[in-house]
Amino acid sequence: MLDKKMRPKKIKDLIGNDHLKQVLKRVDEWPAAILLTGETGCGKTTIARIIAKMRKSETQELNISNTRGIDQARAIIEGVNSFSLRRSGKTIVLNECHEATRQFQDAMLETLEEPPDGVVFILCTTDPQKLLPAIKSRCVTYTLDKLKYNESKDLLRKACKKEGIDIPKKLIRGIILASNGIPRKLLLIIDAIKDAPLKTAKRLIRDFEYVDDAASAEVVELSRLLRKGAPFDEVMAVLRNVQEPPESIRRIVCNYMAKVLLGGKLDGGAASVLDVFADADTDIGLAGIVRAVTILKG
């Protein structure tokens, strides 16, 4: 996927966020805890990996939305306390840290304030308001901005040149506006339309306007198929390839349909999907998503 191929590995490769690049270049001593905030897909994990590389450290990444309780906090603390210094130390990246339970955050307070020598924590979040004030006060916070229009255009040109992709000029503005300043979303759009006929490409760009910036190309396609009432087997073939957690799928699909309807025209397909997927009963994991699709196709 283009968003993986184009992931910057050095500060100089980053497009946008010049203020943050200048700060990171000047750091002589890394703080014990760093908080990276910004919207989904804007580059928080990428920045965290670059910092780890700048430190020449061992790196451990954890998705806190999957392991967010006190047992995970205890495992992290035990791990850093038994860490023996090698090379330049260890960088621990906690993605989606706003999903951590209160117990997890309470347990981590002391370690974040005074981790062992050589250990640096990097917390990444789209929603810093959900973090305890005591957690935030222990971190140096850097906020990532969305790309400006010209920065998005630079990224588009760079990606197309690297991959030998020819995007018609008449589509460029639409791609940039649909990406909403989110680098990952822009690259996903390019991936989705690069081999498509012009008419199909325009439709795909419009579909990306309807979905959250966090959505993968697979969820975009799932939403489109549900809206148009595609056959059950076709919908399931796409659903099997979706990597997002079930509740994220449900939220993205609901928001897609809501944005279609906010256009001012009553769309029967979007209304039906929204009615079923907005039902609280669908919030029961993958089985709930499959059940929702079954109801629509029943």
PDB file of C-alpha atoms in Angstrom:
ATOM      1  CA  MET A   1       0.000   0.000   0.000  1.00  0.00           C
ATOM      2  CA  LEU A   2       1.177   3.502  -0.885  1.00  0.00           C
ATOM      3  CA  ASP A   3       0.716   4.844   2.641  1.00  0.00           C
ATOM      4  CA  LYS A   4       3.249   2.273   3.871  1.00  0.00           C
ATOM      5  CA  LYS A   5       5.714   2.830   1.016  1.00  0.00           C
ATOM      6  CA  MET A   6       5.649   6.613   1.488  1.00  0.00           C
ATOM      7  CA  ARG A   7       6.069   6.572   5.271  1.00  0.00           C
ATOM      8  CA  PRO A   8       8.947   8.993   6.064  1.00  0.00           C
ATOM      9  CA  LYS A   9      11.930   7.523   7.910  1.00  0.00           C
ATOM     10  CA  LYS A  10      13.831  10.751   8.577  1.00  0.00           C
ATOM     11  CA  ILE A  11      12.913  14.251   9.709  1.00  0.00           C
ATOM     12  CA  LYS A  12      13.961  15.730   6.372  1.00  0.00           C
ATOM     13  CA  ASP A  13      11.475  13.469   4.547  1.00  0.00           C
ATOM     14  CA  LEU A  14       8.448  14.863   6.376  1.00  0.00           C
ATOM     15  CA  ILE A  15       6.063  17.097   4.455  1.00  0.00           C
ATOM     16  CA  GLY A  16       4.340  19.745   6.549  1.00  0.00           C
ATOM     17  CA  ASN A  17       4.614  20.447  10.298  1.00  0.00           C
ATOM     18  CA  ASP A  18       7.761  22.527   9.801  1.00  0.00           C
ATOM     19  CA  HIS A  19       7.492  23.874  13.360  1.00  0.00           C
ATOM     20  CA  LEU A  20       7.772  20.355  14.778  1.00  0.00           C
ATOM     21  CA  LYS A  21      10.615  19.383  12.459  1.00  0.00           C
ATOM     22  CA  GLN A  22      12.658  22.350  13.675  1.00  0.00           C
ATOM     23  CA  VAL A  23      11.986  21.467  17.315  1.00  0.00           C
ATOM     24  CA  LEU A  24      12.987  17.827  16.873  1.00  0.00           C
ATOM     25  CA  LYS A  25      16.189  18.754  15.057  1.00  0.00           C
ATOM     26  CA  ARG A  26      17.278  20.890  18.017  1.00  0.00           C
ATOM     27  CA  VAL A  27      16.614  18.386  20.807  1.00  0.00           C
ATOM     28  CA  ASP A  28      19.790  17.644  22.779  1.00  0.00           C
ATOM     29  CA  GLU A  29      18.230  15.540  25.518  1.00  0.00           C
ATOM     30  CA  TRP A  30      14.947  13.708  25.043  1.00  0.00           C
ATOM     31  CA  PRO A  31      12.273  14.141  27.715  1.00  0.00           C
ATOM     32  CA  ALA A  32      11.191  11.046  29.625  1.00  0.00           C
ATOM     33  CA  ALA A  33       7.675  11.230  28.189  1.00  0.00           C
ATOM     34  CA  ILE A  34       6.414  12.770  24.947  1.00  0.00           C
ATOM     35  CA  LEU A  35       2.756  13.223  23.990  1.00  0.00           C
ATOM     36  CA  LEU A  36       2.003  13.419  20.252  1.00  0.00           C
ATOM     37  CA  THR A  37      -1.482  14.671  19.437  1.00  0.00           C
ATOM     38  CA  GLY A  38      -3.297  15.155  16.145  1.00  0.00           C
ATOM     39  CA  GLU A  39      -5.935  13.645  13.930  1.00  0.00           C
ATOM     40  CA  THR A  40      -5.869  10.064  12.734  1.00  0.00           C
ATOM     41  CA  GLY A  41      -3.496   9.571   9.814  1.00  0.00           C
ATOM     42  CA  CYS A  42      -1.521  12.781  10.336  1.00  0.00           C
ATOM     43  CA  GLY A  43       1.745  11.006  11.223  1.00  0.00           C
ATOM     44  CA  LYS A  44       1.967  10.533  14.998  1.00  0.00           C
ATOM     45  CA  THR A  45       3.303   6.971  14.851  1.00  0.00           C
ATOM     46  CA  THR A  46       5.641   7.963  12.033  1.00  0.00           C
ATOM     47  CA  ILE A  47       7.093  10.769  14.167  1.00  0.00           C
ATOM     48  CA  ALA A  48       7.429   8.378  17.113  1.00  0.00           C
ATOM     49  CA  ARG A  49       9.422   5.936  14.974  1.00  0.00           C
ATOM     50  CA  ILE A  50      11.637   8.732  13.670  1.00  0.00           C
ATOM     51  CA  ILE A  51      12.387   9.839  17.244  1.00  0.00           C
ATOM     52  CA  ALA A  52      13.259   6.249  18.183  1.00  0.00           C
ATOM     53  CA  LYS A  53      15.578   6.073  15.176  1.00  0.00           C
ATOM     54  CA  MET A  54      17.191   9.397  16.107  1.00  0.00           C
ATOM     55  CA  ARG A  55      17.842   7.945  19.563  1.00  0.00           C
ATOM     56  CA  LYS A  56      19.247   4.749  17.985  1.00  0.00           C
ATOM     57  CA  SER A  57      17.163   2.888  20.515  1.00  0.00           C
ATOM     58  CA  GLU A  58      15.351  -0.380  20.835  1.00  0.00           C
ATOM     59  CA  THR A  59      11.659   0.242  20.098  1.00  0.00           C
ATOM     60  CA  GLN A  60       8.493  -1.322  21.450  1.00  0.00           C
ATOM     61  CA  GLU A  61       5.073  -0.359  20.045  1.00  0.00           C
ATOM     62  CA  LEU A  62       1.781  -1.117  21.782  1.00  0.00           C
ATOM     63  CA  ASN A  63      -1.787  -0.385  20.704  1.00  0.00           C
ATOM     64  CA  ILE A  64      -3.495   0.545  23.947  1.00  0.00           C
ATOM     65  CA  SER A  65      -6.988   0.141  22.448  1.00  0.00           C
ATOM     66  CA  ASN A  66      -6.256  -3.609  22.422  1.00  0.00           C
ATOM     67  CA  THR A  67      -4.448  -3.875  25.768  1.00  0.00           C
ATOM     68  CA  ARG A  68      -5.638  -1.035  27.944  1.00  0.00           C
ATOM     69  CA  GLY A  69      -6.118  -2.417  31.468  1.00  0.00           C
ATOM     70  CA  ILE A  70      -4.041  -2.464  34.619  1.00  0.00           C
ATOM     71  CA  ASP A  71      -2.448  -5.835  33.787  1.00  0.00           C
ATOM     72  CA  GLN A  72      -0.919  -4.323  30.637  1.00  0.00           C
ATOM     73  CA  ALA A  73       0.339  -1.332  32.647  1.00  0.00           C
ATOM     74  CA  ARG A  74       1.971  -3.676  35.146  1.00  0.00           C
ATOM     75  CA  ALA A  75       3.615  -5.627  32.298  1.00  0.00           C
ATOM     76  CA  ILE A  76       5.023  -2.390  30.816  1.00  0.00           C
ATOM     77  CA  ILE A  77       6.340  -1.241  34.199  1.00  0.00           C
ATOM     78  CA  GLU A  78       7.913  -4.616  34.907  1.00  0.00           C
ATOM     79  CA  GLY A  79       9.512  -4.598  31.472  1.00  0.00           C
ATOM     80  CA  VAL A  80      11.129  -1.165  31.816  1.00  0.00           C
ATOM     81  CA  ASN A  81      12.270  -1.813  35.375  1.00  0.00           C
ATOM     82  CA  SER A  82      14.130  -4.924  34.250  1.00  0.00           C
ATOM     83  CA  PHE A  83      15.530  -3.193  31.166  1.00  0.00           C
ATOM     84  CA  SER A  84      19.294  -3.287  30.929  1.00  0.00           C
ATOM     85  CA  LEU A  85      20.781  -0.429  28.910  1.00  0.00           C
ATOM     86  CA  ARG A  86      21.826  -1.447  25.409  1.00  0.00           C
ATOM     87  CA  ARG A  87      22.889   0.949  22.659  1.00  0.00           C
ATOM     88  CA  SER A  88      21.096   4.256  23.374  1.00  0.00           C
ATOM     89  CA  GLY A  89      18.222   2.869  25.409  1.00  0.00           C
ATOM     90  CA  LYS A  90      14.604   2.002  24.722  1.00  0.00           C
ATOM     91  CA  THR A  91      11.644   3.886  23.229  1.00  0.00           C
ATOM     92  CA  ILE A  92       8.155   2.694  24.130  1.00  0.00           C
ATOM     93  CA  VAL A  93       5.374   3.924  21.817  1.00  0.00           C
ATOM     94  CA  LEU A  94       1.845   3.785  23.228  1.00  0.00           C
ATOM     95  CA  ASN A  95      -0.596   4.240  20.326  1.00  0.00           C
ATOM     96  CA  GLU A  96      -4.259   5.146  20.934  1.00  0.00           C
ATOM     97  CA  CYS A  97      -3.356   5.944  24.545  1.00  0.00           C
ATOM     98  CA  HIS A  98      -6.660   7.765  25.103  1.00  0.00           C
ATOM     99  CA  GLU A  99      -8.284   4.307  25.158  1.00  0.00           C
ATOM    100  CA  ALA A 100      -6.410   3.430  28.365  1.00  0.00           C
ATOM    101  CA  THR A 101      -8.543   2.759  31.426  1.00  0.00           C
ATOM    102  CA  ARG A 102      -8.336   4.975  34.504  1.00  0.00           C
ATOM    103  CA  GLN A 103      -6.536   2.127  36.270  1.00  0.00           C
ATOM    104  CA  PHE A 104      -3.952   1.890  33.472  1.00  0.00           C
ATOM    105  CA  GLN A 105      -3.264   5.624  33.605  1.00  0.00           C
ATOM    106  CA  ASP A 106      -3.030   5.696  37.406  1.00  0.00           C
ATOM    107  CA  ALA A 107      -0.596   2.792  37.372  1.00  0.00           C
ATOM    108  CA  MET A 108       1.650   4.484  34.788  1.00  0.00           C
ATOM    109  CA  LEU A 109       1.997   7.856  36.553  1.00  0.00           C
ATOM    110  CA  GLU A 110       5.151   7.159  38.541  1.00  0.00           C
ATOM    111  CA  THR A 111       6.921   5.379  35.667  1.00  0.00           C
ATOM    112  CA  LEU A 112       6.129   8.187  33.217  1.00  0.00           C
ATOM    113  CA  GLU A 113       7.525  10.750  35.632  1.00  0.00           C
ATOM    114  CA  GLU A 114      10.738   8.860  36.382  1.00  0.00           C
ATOM    115  CA  PRO A 115      11.396   5.993  33.979  1.00  0.00           C
ATOM    116  CA  PRO A 116      14.700   4.119  34.197  1.00  0.00           C
ATOM    117  CA  ASP A 117      17.686   5.773  32.533  1.00  0.00           C
ATOM    118  CA  GLY A 118      17.599   5.401  28.776  1.00  0.00           C
ATOM    119  CA  VAL A 119      13.836   4.789  28.563  1.00  0.00           C
ATOM    120  CA  VAL A 120      11.585   7.268  26.742  1.00  0.00           C
ATOM    121  CA  PHE A 121       7.806   6.924  26.457  1.00  0.00           C
ATOM    122  CA  ILE A 122       5.947   8.348  23.449  1.00  0.00           C
ATOM    123  CA  LEU A 123       2.169   8.543  23.817  1.00  0.00           C
ATOM    124  CA  CYS A 124       0.116   9.019  20.636  1.00  0.00           C
ATOM    125  CA  THR A 125      -3.505  10.145  20.730  1.00  0.00           C
ATOM    126  CA  THR A 126      -6.279  11.733  18.703  1.00  0.00           C
ATOM    127  CA  ASP A 127      -8.146  12.654  21.888  1.00  0.00           C
ATOM    128  CA  PRO A 128      -5.868  14.069  24.620  1.00  0.00           C
ATOM    129  CA  GLN A 129      -8.905  15.250  26.598  1.00  0.00           C
ATOM    130  CA  LYS A 130      -9.464  11.636  27.668  1.00  0.00           C
ATOM    131  CA  LEU A 131      -6.083  11.479  29.370  1.00  0.00           C
ATOM    132  CA  LEU A 132      -5.764  12.302  33.051  1.00  0.00           C
ATOM    133  CA  PRO A 133      -4.345  15.781  33.694  1.00  0.00           C
ATOM    134  CA  ALA A 134      -1.601  14.088  35.720  1.00  0.00           C
ATOM    135  CA  ILE A 135      -0.579  12.061  32.654  1.00  0.00           C
ATOM    136  CA  LYS A 136      -0.471  15.123  30.402  1.00  0.00           C
ATOM    137  CA  SER A 137       1.506  17.129  32.946  1.00  0.00           C
ATOM    138  CA  ARG A 138       4.264  14.516  32.869  1.00  0.00           C
ATOM    139  CA  CYS A 139       4.676  14.800  29.075  1.00  0.00           C
ATOM    140  CA  VAL A 140       6.172  17.277  26.665  1.00  0.00           C
ATOM    141  CA  THR A 141       3.373  17.745  24.127  1.00  0.00           C
ATOM    142  CA  TYR A 142       3.785  18.186  20.373  1.00  0.00           C
ATOM    143  CA  THR A 143       0.718  18.678  18.174  1.00  0.00           C
ATOM    144  CA  LEU A 144       0.723  17.657  14.518  1.00  0.00           C
ATOM    145  CA  ASP A 145      -1.227  19.859  12.117  1.00  0.00           C
ATOM    146  CA  LYS A 146      -3.052  18.817   8.973  1.00  0.00           C
ATOM    147  CA  LEU A 147      -1.299  19.436   5.685  1.00  0.00           C
ATOM    148  CA  LYS A 148      -1.988  22.733   3.960  1.00  0.00           C
ATOM    149  CA  TYR A 149      -3.303  22.605   0.381  1.00  0.00           C
ATOM    150  CA  ASN A 150       0.121  23.107  -1.220  1.00  0.00           C
ATOM    151  CA  GLU A 151       1.717  20.602   1.156  1.00  0.00           C
ATOM    152  CA  SER A 152      -0.894  18.026   0.162  1.00  0.00           C
ATOM    153  CA  LYS A 153      -0.158  18.810  -3.471  1.00  0.00           C
ATOM    154  CA  ASP A 154       3.568  18.273  -2.850  1.00  0.00           C
ATOM    155  CA  LEU A 155       2.879  14.897  -1.241  1.00  0.00           C
ATOM    156  CA  LEU A 156       0.635  13.877  -4.127  1.00  0.00           C
ATOM    157  CA  ARG A 157       3.276  14.809  -6.694  1.00  0.00           C
ATOM    158  CA  LYS A 158       6.031  13.070  -4.745  1.00  0.00           C
ATOM    159  CA  ALA A 159       3.994   9.862  -4.396  1.00  0.00           C
ATOM    160  CA  CYS A 160       2.989   9.799  -8.057  1.00  0.00           C
ATOM    161  CA  LYS A 161       6.567  10.389  -9.191  1.00  0.00           C
ATOM    162  CA  LYS A 162       7.933   7.665  -6.917  1.00  0.00           C
ATOM    163  CA  GLU A 163       5.380   5.083  -8.082  1.00  0.00           C
ATOM    164  CA  GLY A 164       5.074   6.196 -11.710  1.00  0.00           C
ATOM    165  CA  ILE A 165       1.385   7.041 -11.309  1.00  0.00           C
ATOM    166  CA  ASP A 166      -0.297   9.426 -13.739  1.00  0.00           C
ATOM    167  CA  ILE A 167      -3.181  11.318 -12.122  1.00  0.00           C
ATOM    168  CA  PRO A 168      -5.270  13.492 -14.498  1.00  0.00           C
ATOM    169  CA  LYS A 169      -4.912  17.166 -13.607  1.00  0.00           C
ATOM    170  CA  LYS A 170      -8.683  17.542 -13.380  1.00  0.00           C
ATOM    171  CA  LEU A 171      -8.711  15.141 -10.390  1.00  0.00           C
ATOM    172  CA  ILE A 172      -5.939  16.715  -8.320  1.00  0.00           C
ATOM    173  CA  ARG A 173      -8.025  19.380  -6.576  1.00  0.00           C
ATOM    174  CA  GLY A 174     -10.743  16.850  -5.731  1.00  0.00           C
ATOM    175  CA  ILE A 175      -8.209  14.429  -4.254  1.00  0.00           C
ATOM    176  CA  ILE A 176      -6.650  17.125  -2.084  1.00  0.00           C
ATOM    177  CA  LEU A 177      -9.992  18.388  -0.801  1.00  0.00           C
ATOM    178  CA  ALA A 178     -11.265  14.858  -0.125  1.00  0.00           C
ATOM    179  CA  SER A 179      -8.099  14.030   1.828  1.00  0.00           C
ATOM    180  CA  ASN A 180      -8.863  16.843   4.283  1.00  0.00           C
ATOM    181  CA  GLY A 181      -5.178  17.518   4.950  1.00  0.00           C
ATOM    182  CA  ILE A 182      -4.544  13.961   6.190  1.00  0.00           C
ATOM    183  CA  PRO A 183      -1.452  12.410   4.550  1.00  0.00           C
ATOM    184  CA  ARG A 184      -2.573   8.797   4.962  1.00  0.00           C
ATOM    185  CA  LYS A 185      -5.993   9.510   3.509  1.00  0.00           C
ATOM    186  CA  LEU A 186      -4.489  11.260   0.484  1.00  0.00           C
ATOM    187  CA  LEU A 187      -2.253   8.254  -0.214  1.00  0.00           C
ATOM    188  CA  LEU A 188      -5.168   5.841   0.202  1.00  0.00           C
ATOM    189  CA  ILE A 189      -7.153   7.820  -2.361  1.00  0.00           C
ATOM    190  CA  ILE A 190      -4.272   7.686  -4.836  1.00  0.00           C
ATOM    191  CA  ASP A 191      -4.010   3.929  -4.295  1.00  0.00           C
ATOM    192  CA  ALA A 192      -7.743   3.506  -4.867  1.00  0.00           C
ATOM    193  CA  ILE A 193      -7.951   5.487  -8.123  1.00  0.00           C
ATOM    194  CA  LYS A 194      -4.569   4.912  -9.774  1.00  0.00           C
ATOM    195  CA  ASP A 195      -5.822   2.240 -12.205  1.00  0.00           C
ATOM    196  CA  ALA A 196      -9.458   3.340 -12.396  1.00  0.00           C
ATOM    197  CA  PRO A 197     -11.215   4.906 -15.409  1.00  0.00           C
ATOM    198  CA  LEU A 198     -11.925   8.621 -15.008  1.00  0.00           C
ATOM    199  CA  LYS A 199     -15.627   8.170 -14.169  1.00  0.00           C
ATOM    200  CA  THR A 200     -14.865   5.529 -11.561  1.00  0.00           C
ATOM    201  CA  ALA A 201     -12.041   7.623 -10.102  1.00  0.00           C
ATOM    202  CA  LYS A 202     -14.401  10.566  -9.615  1.00  0.00           C
ATOM    203  CA  ARG A 203     -16.873   8.320  -7.821  1.00  0.00           C
ATOM    204  CA  LEU A 204     -14.148   6.901  -5.563  1.00  0.00           C
ATOM    205  CA  ILE A 205     -12.927  10.380  -4.638  1.00  0.00           C
ATOM    206  CA  ARG A 206     -16.488  11.326  -3.724  1.00  0.00           C
ATOM    207  CA  ASP A 207     -16.777   8.203  -1.567  1.00  0.00           C
ATOM    208  CA  PHE A 208     -13.671   9.212   0.372  1.00  0.00           C
ATOM    209  CA  GLU A 209     -15.300  12.570   1.118  1.00  0.00           C
ATOM    210  CA  TYR A 210     -18.039  10.717   2.983  1.00  0.00           C
ATOM    211  CA  VAL A 211     -15.841   8.670   5.322  1.00  0.00           C
ATOM    212  CA  ASP A 212     -13.788   9.446   8.402  1.00  0.00           C
ATOM    213  CA  ASP A 213     -10.131  10.217   7.943  1.00  0.00           C
ATOM    214  CA  ALA A 214      -9.406   6.981   9.821  1.00  0.00           C
ATOM    215  CA  ALA A 215     -11.108   4.775   7.236  1.00  0.00           C
ATOM    216  CA  SER A 216      -9.170   2.341   5.091  1.00  0.00           C
ATOM    217  CA  ALA A 217      -9.921   1.809   1.414  1.00  0.00           C
ATOM    218  CA  GLU A 218     -11.656  -1.452   2.380  1.00  0.00           C
ATOM    219  CA  VAL A 219     -14.123   0.309   4.701  1.00  0.00           C
ATOM    220  CA  VAL A 220     -14.780   2.927   2.027  1.00  0.00           C
ATOM    221  CA  GLU A 221     -15.660   0.129  -0.394  1.00  0.00           C
ATOM    222  CA  LEU A 222     -17.754  -1.652   2.238  1.00  0.00           C
ATOM    223  CA  SER A 223     -19.756   1.527   2.861  1.00  0.00           C
ATOM    224  CA  ARG A 224     -20.296   2.068  -0.854  1.00  0.00           C
ATOM    225  CA  LEU A 225     -21.492  -1.505  -1.419  1.00  0.00           C
ATOM    226  CA  LEU A 226     -23.879  -1.339   1.527  1.00  0.00           C
ATOM    227  CA  ARG A 227     -25.328   1.942   0.302  1.00  0.00           C
ATOM    228  CA  LYS A 228     -25.981   0.648  -3.220  1.00  0.00           C
ATOM    229  CA  GLY A 229     -27.437  -2.653  -1.961  1.00  0.00           C
ATOM    230  CA  ALA A 230     -24.760  -4.939  -3.396  1.00  0.00           C
ATOM    231  CA  PRO A 231     -25.223  -8.733  -3.155  1.00  0.00           C
ATOM    232  CA  PHE A 232     -24.505 -10.400   0.192  1.00  0.00           C
ATOM    233  CA  ASP A 233     -21.506 -12.394  -1.048  1.00  0.00           C
ATOM    234  CA  GLU A 234     -19.916  -9.271  -2.558  1.00  0.00           C
ATOM    235  CA  VAL A 235     -20.289  -7.366   0.716  1.00  0.00           C
ATOM    236  CA  MET A 236     -18.890 -10.267   2.754  1.00  0.00           C
ATOM    237  CA  ALA A 237     -15.890 -10.619   0.442  1.00  0.00           C
ATOM    238  CA  VAL A 238     -14.921  -7.027   1.258  1.00  0.00           C
ATOM    239  CA  LEU A 239     -15.751  -7.314   4.974  1.00  0.00           C
ATOM    240  CA  ARG A 240     -13.378 -10.262   5.329  1.00  0.00           C
ATOM    241  CA  ASN A 241     -10.475  -8.010   4.302  1.00  0.00           C
ATOM    242  CA  VAL A 242     -11.301  -5.120   6.648  1.00  0.00           C
ATOM    243  CA  GLN A 243      -8.718  -4.720   9.429  1.00  0.00           C
ATOM    244  CA  GLU A 244     -10.448  -2.093  11.598  1.00  0.00           C
ATOM    245  CA  PRO A 245     -12.077  -3.148  14.900  1.00  0.00           C
ATOM    246  CA  PRO A 246     -15.815  -3.895  14.543  1.00  0.00           C
ATOM    247  CA  GLU A 247     -16.954  -0.828  16.480  1.00  0.00           C
ATOM    248  CA  SER A 248     -14.768   1.377  14.281  1.00  0.00           C
ATOM    249  CA  ILE A 249     -16.370  -0.200  11.202  1.00  0.00           C
ATOM    250  CA  ARG A 250     -19.829   0.526  12.571  1.00  0.00           C
ATOM    251  CA  ARG A 251     -18.977   4.149  13.385  1.00  0.00           C
ATOM    252  CA  ILE A 252     -17.359   4.773   9.999  1.00  0.00           C
ATOM    253  CA  VAL A 253     -20.279   3.228   8.105  1.00  0.00           C
ATOM    254  CA  CYS A 254     -22.777   5.285  10.119  1.00  0.00           C
ATOM    255  CA  ASN A 255     -20.875   8.520   9.517  1.00  0.00           C
ATOM    256  CA  TYR A 256     -20.598   7.728   5.800  1.00  0.00           C
ATOM    257  CA  MET A 257     -24.368   7.332   5.509  1.00  0.00           C
ATOM    258  CA  ALA A 258     -25.031  10.420   7.624  1.00  0.00           C
ATOM    259  CA  LYS A 259     -22.820  12.553   5.364  1.00  0.00           C
ATOM    260  CA  VAL A 260     -24.618  11.221   2.290  1.00  0.00           C
ATOM    261  CA  LEU A 261     -27.959  12.240   3.801  1.00  0.00           C
ATOM    262  CA  LEU A 262     -26.617  15.606   4.966  1.00  0.00           C
ATOM    263  CA  GLY A 263     -26.210  16.384   1.270  1.00  0.00           C
ATOM    264  CA  GLY A 264     -29.927  17.189   1.365  1.00  0.00           C
ATOM    265  CA  LYS A 265     -31.243  14.387  -0.801  1.00  0.00           C
ATOM    266  CA  LEU A 266     -33.124  11.421   0.692  1.00  0.00           C
ATOM    267  CA  ASP A 267     -31.042   8.412  -0.259  1.00  0.00           C
ATOM    268  CA  GLY A 268     -33.000   5.237   0.497  1.00  0.00           C
ATOM    269  CA  GLY A 269     -29.925   3.014   0.594  1.00  0.00           C
ATOM    270  CA  ALA A 270     -28.029   5.276   2.985  1.00  0.00           C
ATOM    271  CA  ALA A 271     -31.099   5.690   5.205  1.00  0.00           C
ATOM    272  CA  SER A 272     -31.617   1.923   5.472  1.00  0.00           C
ATOM    273  CA  VAL A 273     -27.987   1.222   6.316  1.00  0.00           C
ATOM    274  CA  LEU A 274     -27.913   4.005   8.912  1.00  0.00           C
ATOM    275  CA  ASP A 275     -31.096   2.673  10.518  1.00  0.00           C
ATOM    276  CA  VAL A 276     -29.605  -0.800  10.976  1.00  0.00           C
ATOM    277  CA  PHE A 277     -26.003   0.098  11.816  1.00  0.00           C
ATOM    278  CA  ALA A 278     -26.971   2.808  14.309  1.00  0.00           C
ATOM    279  CA  ASP A 279     -28.819   0.175  16.358  1.00  0.00           C
ATOM    280  CA  ALA A 280     -26.923  -0.264  19.638  1.00  0.00           C
ATOM    281  CA  ASP A 281     -27.262  -4.034  19.302  1.00  0.00           C
ATOM    282  CA  THR A 282     -24.649  -3.997  16.546  1.00  0.00           C
ATOM    283  CA  ASP A 283     -21.993  -3.008  19.089  1.00  0.00           C
ATOM    284  CA  ILE A 284     -21.166  -6.641  19.900  1.00  0.00           C
ATOM    285  CA  GLY A 285     -18.069  -7.225  17.844  1.00  0.00           C
ATOM    286  CA  LEU A 286     -17.751  -8.817  14.436  1.00  0.00           C
ATOM    287  CA  ALA A 287     -20.926 -10.864  14.979  1.00  0.00           C
ATOM    288  CA  GLY A 288     -22.869  -7.614  15.306  1.00  0.00           C
ATOM    289  CA  ILE A 289     -21.508  -6.281  12.017  1.00  0.00           C
ATOM    290  CA  VAL A 290     -22.355  -9.533  10.201  1.00  0.00           C
ATOM    291  CA  ARG A 291     -25.822  -9.486  11.790  1.00  0.00           C
ATOM    292  CA  ALA A 292     -26.381  -5.924  10.584  1.00  0.00           C
ATOM    293  CA  VAL A 293     -25.424  -6.886   7.018  1.00  0.00           C
ATOM    294  CA  THR A 294     -27.684  -9.955   7.226  1.00  0.00           C
ATOM    295  CA  ILE A 295     -30.640  -7.804   8.299  1.00  0.00           C
ATOM    296  CA  LEU A 296     -30.052  -5.465   5.361  1.00  0.00           C
ATOM    297  CA  LYS A 297     -29.880  -8.385   2.940  1.00  0.00           C
ATOM    298  CA  GLY A 298     -32.696 -10.384   4.569  1.00  0.00           C
TER     299      GLY A 298
END
